[in-house]
Amino acid sequence: MAEVLVLAEHAGGEVKKVTCELLTAARRLGSPSVVWTGSGAGAGQARLAEFGADRVYVAEGAEYDEFVVAPAAELLASLVAEKAPAAVLIAGTLEGKEVAGRLAVKTASGVLTDAVNVVAGEDGAPVAEQPNFGGAITVHSRVVKGTPVIAVRPNAITAEPAAGAAEVSPVTAAVSDAAKATRITEHVVAEKGERPDLTEAQIVVSGGRGTGSAEGFGVIEQLADALGAAVGASRAVTDAGWYPHQFQVGQTGKTVSPQLYLAAGISGAIQHRAGMQTSKTIIAINKDPEAPIFEITDFGIVGDLFQVVPQLIEEIGKHKQL
Ligand SMILES: Cc1cc2nc3c(=O)[nH]c(=O)nc-3n(C[C@H](O)[C@H](O)[C@H](O)COP(=O)(O)OP(=O)(O)OC[C@H]3O[C@@H](n4cnc5c(N)ncnc54)[C@H](O)[C@@H]3O)c2cc1C
């Protein structure tokens, strides 16, 4: 069975959930081999085995922690040349997409980004599902040149455990001077509250201009906390300075694909939809029954969010007490 390379996303030895999602997709295509850059592979090995990794290629060099993305792309390119994998799966994060693009150029291969699913086609070759034009059209694409390089959105595929050997083999690849052109000078750990990471959260509660002000946006945070959810915002909110830009969902913000996306006071502009349309269940609260967001919702509540959200929080509180 052909190998399928999966570039691991990890931090402090902890395997990110998206890596387990990629392994689930990789198992449909062949025998998954994780590519682990930098330190911490020992700590992550058990989790990789739990999600079906057959092998773990570990490149421990300090370069992977010291320089931005380019060394990882070079390492993957050398592994593609050596192992001739059926595909390379990479997390569709900002960094992951850059690695994917660079790898595709280095290996003269086709690249597919923003995939929300990957399956084996009739001939066994990978077929990626991609939402296009802000989610209005879904296409199924395949790479016809070189080794398919596919960047998959975090949270789009449900990670399913399956036992694997996760046999570790150390690998080395020379890192070129060009790849060392941009050095990481400092790591600043983002201040993280109790809330889950926006792109990995199972539930996202987002607020829009309808919240009226930074103070008004507070009800969105309260609802998110009642649900154990991450907070998102429309661009109208982040541009107005009511909430930080890093929480913006949409075409020029984060792409999310949670089990539940709850949008309050958001009209549903195409640029906002582009970042949340693949959510499994969508609920909107909007006082305008004609708001475009209702075109894509599973459940809609027509009403003033300042009346609806506090009632929701109260009800959630009652259920928690049961
Ligand atoms: C190139 C480009 C990129 C963009 N990228 C993004 C992006 O990444 N993300 C993004 O979000 N936008 C993006 N935008 C902006 C986008 O076009 C919209 O302007 C924006 O999404 C609107 O935000 P909103 O829905 O919060 O505000 P509005 O469109 O003003 O909608 C507010 C909604 O709140 C409702 N409302 C008002 N008061 C209440 C109340 N009390 N209770 C309930 N409902 C209420 C209104 O009925 C209305 O539907 C981009 C635009 C461009 C041109």
Coordinates of C-alpha atoms and ligand atoms in Angstrom, one line a residue:
M1 CA 0.0 0.0 0.0
A2 CA 1.4 3.4 -0.9
E3 CA 2.4 5.7 1.8
V4 CA 0.5 8.9 2.5
L5 CA 2.6 11.6 4.2
V6 CA 0.9 13.7 6.9
L7 CA 2.7 16.8 8.2
A8 CA 2.1 16.9 12.0
E9 CA 0.9 20.0 13.7
H10 CA 2.0 20.0 17.2
A11 CA 3.0 22.3 20.1
G12 CA 5.0 21.3 23.1
G13 CA 4.8 17.6 22.2
E14 CA 1.0 17.8 22.1
V15 CA -0.5 16.6 18.8
K16 CA -3.0 19.0 17.5
K17 CA -6.5 17.7 16.7
V18 CA -6.1 18.5 13.1
T19 CA -3.3 16.0 12.8
C20 CA -5.7 13.2 13.9
E21 CA -8.2 14.5 11.3
L22 CA -5.5 14.3 8.6
L23 CA -4.6 10.7 9.7
T24 CA -8.2 9.7 9.4
A25 CA -8.3 11.0 5.8
A26 CA -4.8 9.5 5.1
R27 CA -6.0 6.0 6.0
R28 CA -8.6 6.2 3.2
L29 CA -5.8 6.7 0.7
G30 CA -3.0 4.3 1.9
S31 CA -0.6 3.8 4.8
P32 CA -0.2 7.0 6.9
S33 CA 3.3 8.2 7.7
V34 CA 3.5 11.2 9.9
V35 CA 6.3 13.7 9.3
W36 CA 7.3 15.4 12.6
T37 CA 9.5 18.4 12.5
G38 CA 11.3 19.7 15.6
S39 CA 11.2 18.3 19.1
G40 CA 8.6 16.5 21.1
A41 CA 7.9 13.5 18.9
G42 CA 8.4 11.1 21.8
A43 CA 5.6 12.8 23.7
G44 CA 3.3 12.7 20.7
Q45 CA 3.9 9.1 19.5
A46 CA 1.2 7.4 21.5
R47 CA -1.5 9.8 20.1
L48 CA -0.3 9.3 16.6
A49 CA -0.5 5.5 17.1
E50 CA -4.0 5.9 18.4
F51 CA -5.1 7.5 15.1
G52 CA -3.5 5.0 12.8
A53 CA -0.1 6.3 12.0
D54 CA 2.0 3.4 10.7
R55 CA 5.3 5.4 10.7
V56 CA 6.6 8.6 12.1
Y57 CA 9.5 10.3 10.3
V58 CA 11.1 12.5 12.8
A59 CA 13.4 15.4 11.8
E60 CA 14.6 16.8 15.0
G61 CA 16.9 19.6 13.8
A62 CA 16.7 23.0 15.5
E63 CA 16.1 24.5 12.1
Y64 CA 12.5 23.6 12.3
D65 CA 11.9 25.7 15.4
E66 CA 14.2 28.5 14.3
F67 CA 13.1 29.2 10.8
V68 CA 9.7 29.9 9.3
V69 CA 8.0 27.1 7.1
A70 CA 10.7 26.8 4.4
P71 CA 12.7 24.0 6.1
A72 CA 9.5 21.9 6.5
A73 CA 8.8 22.3 2.8
E74 CA 12.3 21.2 1.9
L75 CA 12.1 18.2 4.2
L76 CA 8.7 17.1 2.7
A77 CA 10.1 17.6 -0.8
S78 CA 13.0 15.2 0.0
L79 CA 10.6 12.7 1.5
V80 CA 8.4 12.9 -1.6
A81 CA 11.4 12.2 -3.8
E82 CA 12.5 9.2 -1.6
K83 CA 9.1 7.6 -0.7
A84 CA 6.9 8.5 -3.7
P85 CA 3.8 8.8 -1.5
A86 CA 0.3 8.7 -2.9
A87 CA -0.4 12.1 -1.4
V88 CA 0.8 14.6 1.1
L89 CA -1.8 15.9 3.6
I90 CA -1.2 19.2 5.4
A91 CA -3.3 21.2 7.8
G92 CA -5.0 24.1 6.1
T93 CA -3.7 26.6 8.6
L94 CA -1.9 29.8 7.5
E95 CA 1.5 28.1 7.9
G96 CA 0.3 24.8 6.5
K97 CA -1.0 26.4 3.4
E98 CA 2.3 28.1 2.8
V99 CA 4.2 24.8 3.3
A100 CA 1.7 23.2 0.8
G101 CA 2.3 25.8 -1.8
R102 CA 6.1 25.7 -1.5
L103 CA 6.1 21.9 -1.6
A104 CA 4.0 21.9 -4.7
V105 CA 6.4 24.2 -6.5
K106 CA 9.4 22.2 -5.3
T107 CA 8.0 18.9 -6.5
A108 CA 6.2 20.3 -9.6
S109 CA 3.0 18.9 -8.3
G110 CA -0.6 20.1 -8.1
V111 CA -1.9 21.6 -4.8
L112 CA -5.4 21.7 -3.5
T113 CA -6.2 24.0 -0.5
D114 CA -9.2 24.5 1.7
A115 CA -10.3 20.9 1.3
V116 CA -13.1 20.0 3.7
N117 CA -12.9 16.3 2.8
V118 CA -10.6 13.9 1.1
V119 CA -11.6 10.4 -0.2
A120 CA -10.2 7.8 -2.6
G121 CA -11.6 8.1 -6.1
E122 CA -12.5 5.0 -8.1
D123 CA -8.8 4.6 -9.1
G124 CA -7.7 5.1 -5.5
A125 CA -6.3 8.5 -6.2
P126 CA -7.3 11.3 -3.7
V127 CA -10.3 13.4 -4.5
A128 CA -10.7 16.6 -2.4
E129 CA -14.0 18.4 -1.7
Q130 CA -13.6 22.2 -1.7
P131 CA -16.2 24.9 -1.1
N132 CA -15.7 27.7 -3.6
F133 CA -17.0 31.2 -4.2
G134 CA -17.7 31.7 -0.5
G135 CA -19.2 28.3 -0.2
A136 CA -21.8 28.8 -2.9
I137 CA -20.3 26.0 -5.0
T138 CA -18.8 22.7 -3.9
V139 CA -16.2 21.1 -6.2
H140 CA -14.6 17.7 -6.2
S141 CA -11.0 18.1 -7.4
R142 CA -8.1 15.9 -8.1
V143 CA -4.4 16.6 -8.8
V144 CA -3.3 15.4 -12.2
K145 CA 0.3 16.3 -12.1
G146 CA 3.0 15.1 -9.7
T147 CA 2.2 14.1 -6.1
P148 CA -1.2 15.4 -4.8
V149 CA -0.5 18.0 -2.1
I150 CA -3.7 18.7 -0.1
A151 CA -4.3 21.3 2.6
V152 CA -7.3 20.3 4.7
R153 CA -9.3 22.7 6.9
P154 CA -9.1 22.0 10.6
N155 CA -12.3 20.6 12.1
A156 CA -13.7 19.6 8.7
I157 CA -13.1 15.9 9.0
T158 CA -14.1 13.9 12.1
A159 CA -11.1 12.2 13.6
E160 CA -11.6 8.5 14.1
P161 CA -9.2 6.4 16.1
A162 CA -7.6 3.3 14.6
A163 CA -4.6 1.5 15.9
G164 CA -1.3 2.1 14.2
A165 CA 2.3 1.1 15.0
A166 CA 3.7 4.7 14.8
E167 CA 7.1 3.3 14.3
V168 CA 9.6 6.1 14.7
S169 CA 12.4 6.6 12.1
P170 CA 14.7 9.5 12.3
V171 CA 15.2 11.4 9.0
T172 CA 17.5 14.3 8.1
A173 CA 17.4 16.6 5.2
A174 CA 19.9 19.4 4.4
V175 CA 18.3 22.8 5.0
S176 CA 19.4 25.2 2.3
D177 CA 20.6 28.8 3.0
A178 CA 17.5 30.1 1.2
A179 CA 15.3 28.3 3.7
K180 CA 17.1 30.1 6.5
A181 CA 16.3 33.5 5.1
T182 CA 13.6 34.3 7.8
R183 CA 14.5 33.5 11.3
I184 CA 12.1 33.3 14.2
T185 CA 13.5 35.7 16.8
E186 CA 10.9 35.2 19.5
H187 CA 7.9 33.1 20.4
V188 CA 5.1 34.9 22.2
V189 CA 2.5 32.6 23.6
A190 CA -0.9 34.0 22.8
E191 CA -2.8 34.8 26.0
K192 CA -5.4 32.1 26.1
G193 CA -8.4 32.2 28.4
E194 CA -10.6 29.3 29.3
R195 CA -12.2 29.3 25.9
P196 CA -11.3 26.8 23.2
D197 CA -9.3 27.8 20.1
L198 CA -11.5 29.4 17.5
T199 CA -10.5 27.2 14.6
E200 CA -10.6 24.0 16.7
A201 CA -13.8 24.6 18.8
Q202 CA -16.8 22.3 18.6
I203 CA -19.1 25.3 19.1
V204 CA -18.5 28.9 17.9
V205 CA -20.7 31.8 19.0
S206 CA -20.2 34.9 16.8
G207 CA -21.5 38.4 17.1
G208 CA -22.0 41.1 14.4
R209 CA -22.8 44.7 14.1
G210 CA -26.2 44.0 15.7
T211 CA -24.4 43.9 19.1
G212 CA -24.1 47.6 18.7
S213 CA -20.9 48.3 20.7
A214 CA -18.0 46.7 22.5
E215 CA -20.2 46.5 25.7
G216 CA -23.1 45.0 23.7
F217 CA -20.7 42.4 22.4
G218 CA -20.4 41.1 26.0
V219 CA -23.6 39.1 25.6
I220 CA -21.8 37.1 22.9
E221 CA -19.0 36.2 25.3
Q222 CA -21.5 35.3 28.0
L223 CA -23.4 32.9 25.6
A224 CA -20.1 31.4 24.5
D225 CA -19.1 30.8 28.1
A226 CA -22.4 29.2 28.9
L227 CA -21.9 26.8 26.0
G228 CA -18.2 26.2 26.5
A229 CA -17.7 27.7 23.0
A230 CA -15.2 29.9 21.2
V231 CA -16.1 33.5 20.4
G232 CA -16.0 34.8 16.8
A233 CA -16.9 38.1 15.2
S234 CA -17.8 39.6 11.9
R235 CA -15.5 42.1 10.3
A236 CA -17.9 44.9 11.1
V237 CA -17.2 44.2 14.7
T238 CA -13.4 43.8 14.5
D239 CA -13.1 46.9 12.2
A240 CA -15.1 48.9 14.7
G241 CA -12.6 47.8 17.4
W242 CA -15.3 46.1 19.5
Y243 CA -13.4 42.8 19.5
P244 CA -9.8 41.9 18.5
H245 CA -9.1 41.1 14.8
Q246 CA -7.8 37.6 15.6
F247 CA -11.4 36.5 16.2
Q248 CA -12.7 37.6 12.8
V249 CA -14.5 34.9 10.9
G250 CA -14.6 35.1 7.1
Q251 CA -12.8 35.5 3.9
T252 CA -10.2 37.8 5.4
G253 CA -10.4 36.2 8.8
K254 CA -10.4 32.7 10.3
T255 CA -12.1 29.7 8.6
V256 CA -14.1 27.7 11.1
S257 CA -16.0 24.4 10.7
P258 CA -17.5 23.6 14.1
Q259 CA -20.3 21.3 15.0
L260 CA -22.4 24.3 15.9
Y261 CA -22.0 27.9 14.6
L262 CA -24.3 30.4 16.3
A263 CA -24.4 33.9 14.6
A264 CA -26.1 36.8 16.5
G265 CA -26.6 40.1 14.8
I266 CA -24.7 39.1 11.7
S267 CA -26.3 39.7 8.3
G268 CA -24.6 36.9 6.5
A269 CA -22.5 38.7 3.8
I270 CA -20.7 36.4 1.4
Q271 CA -17.4 37.3 2.9
H272 CA -18.5 36.2 6.3
R273 CA -20.1 33.0 5.0
A274 CA -16.9 32.1 3.3
G275 CA -15.4 31.4 6.8
M276 CA -18.3 29.5 8.4
Q277 CA -20.5 27.9 5.8
T278 CA -19.1 24.4 6.3
S279 CA -20.2 24.4 9.9
K280 CA -22.2 21.3 10.6
T281 CA -25.2 23.1 12.2
I282 CA -25.8 26.9 11.8
I283 CA -28.2 28.9 14.0
A284 CA -28.8 32.6 13.5
I285 CA -30.4 35.3 15.6
N286 CA -31.4 38.4 13.7
K287 CA -34.2 40.9 14.0
D288 CA -34.5 41.1 10.2
P289 CA -36.4 38.1 8.8
E290 CA -34.9 38.9 5.3
A291 CA -31.3 38.8 6.5
P292 CA -29.3 36.7 4.1
I293 CA -27.8 34.6 6.9
F294 CA -31.2 32.8 7.1
E295 CA -30.5 31.3 3.7
I296 CA -27.9 29.0 5.1
T297 CA -29.2 28.4 8.7
D298 CA -30.5 25.1 10.0
F299 CA -32.5 27.0 12.7
G300 CA -33.3 30.7 12.7
I301 CA -34.6 33.0 15.4
V302 CA -36.1 36.3 14.3
G303 CA -35.7 38.6 17.2
D304 CA -33.7 41.2 19.1
L305 CA -30.5 39.5 20.3
F306 CA -30.5 41.4 23.5
Q307 CA -33.8 39.7 24.4
V308 CA -33.0 36.3 22.9
V309 CA -29.5 35.7 24.1
P310 CA -30.1 36.3 27.8
Q311 CA -33.1 33.9 27.6
L312 CA -30.8 31.3 25.9
I313 CA -28.2 31.7 28.6
E314 CA -30.8 31.2 31.3
E315 CA -32.2 28.1 29.6
I316 CA -28.7 26.6 29.2
G317 CA -28.1 27.3 32.9
K318 CA -31.2 25.4 33.8
H319 CA -30.2 22.4 31.7
K320 CA -26.7 22.4 33.3
Q321 CA -28.4 22.1 36.8
L322 CA -30.4 19.1 35.8
Ligands
LIG1 C1 -12.7 42.1 0.5 C2 -13.6 42.0 1.7 C3 -13.4 41.0 2.6 C4 -14.2 40.9 3.7 N1 -13.9 39.9 4.7 C5 -14.8 39.8 5.7 C6 -14.6 38.7 6.7 O1 -13.6 38.0 6.7 N2 -15.5 38.5 7.6 C7 -16.7 39.3 7.7 O2 -17.5 39.1 8.6 N3 -16.9 40.3 6.8 C8 -16.0 40.5 5.8 N4 -16.2 41.6 4.9 C9 -17.3 42.5 5.2 C10 -18.7 42.0 4.8 O3 -18.9 42.3 3.5 C11 -19.8 42.6 5.7 O4 -19.7 44.0 5.6 C12 -19.7 42.2 7.1 O5 -19.6 40.8 7.3 C13 -20.9 42.7 7.9 O6 -20.9 42.4 9.2 P1 -22.2 42.2 10.0 O7 -23.0 41.1 9.5 O8 -21.8 42.2 11.5 O9 -22.9 43.7 9.9 P2 -24.2 44.1 9.0 O10 -24.1 43.6 7.6 O11 -24.3 45.5 9.3 O12 -25.3 43.3 9.7 C14 -25.8 43.5 11.0 C15 -27.0 42.6 11.2 O13 -27.4 42.7 12.5 C16 -28.9 42.7 12.6 N5 -29.2 43.3 13.8 C17 -29.1 44.6 14.2 N6 -29.5 44.8 15.4 C18 -29.9 43.6 15.9 C19 -30.4 43.1 17.2 N7 -30.5 44.0 18.2 N8 -30.7 41.8 17.3 C20 -30.6 41.0 16.2 N9 -30.1 41.4 15.0 C21 -29.7 42.6 14.9 C22 -29.3 43.4 11.3 O14 -30.6 43.0 11.0 C23 -28.2 43.0 10.3 O15 -28.6 41.8 9.6 C24 -15.4 41.7 3.9 C25 -15.6 42.7 2.8 C26 -14.8 42.8 1.8 C27 -15.1 43.8 0.7

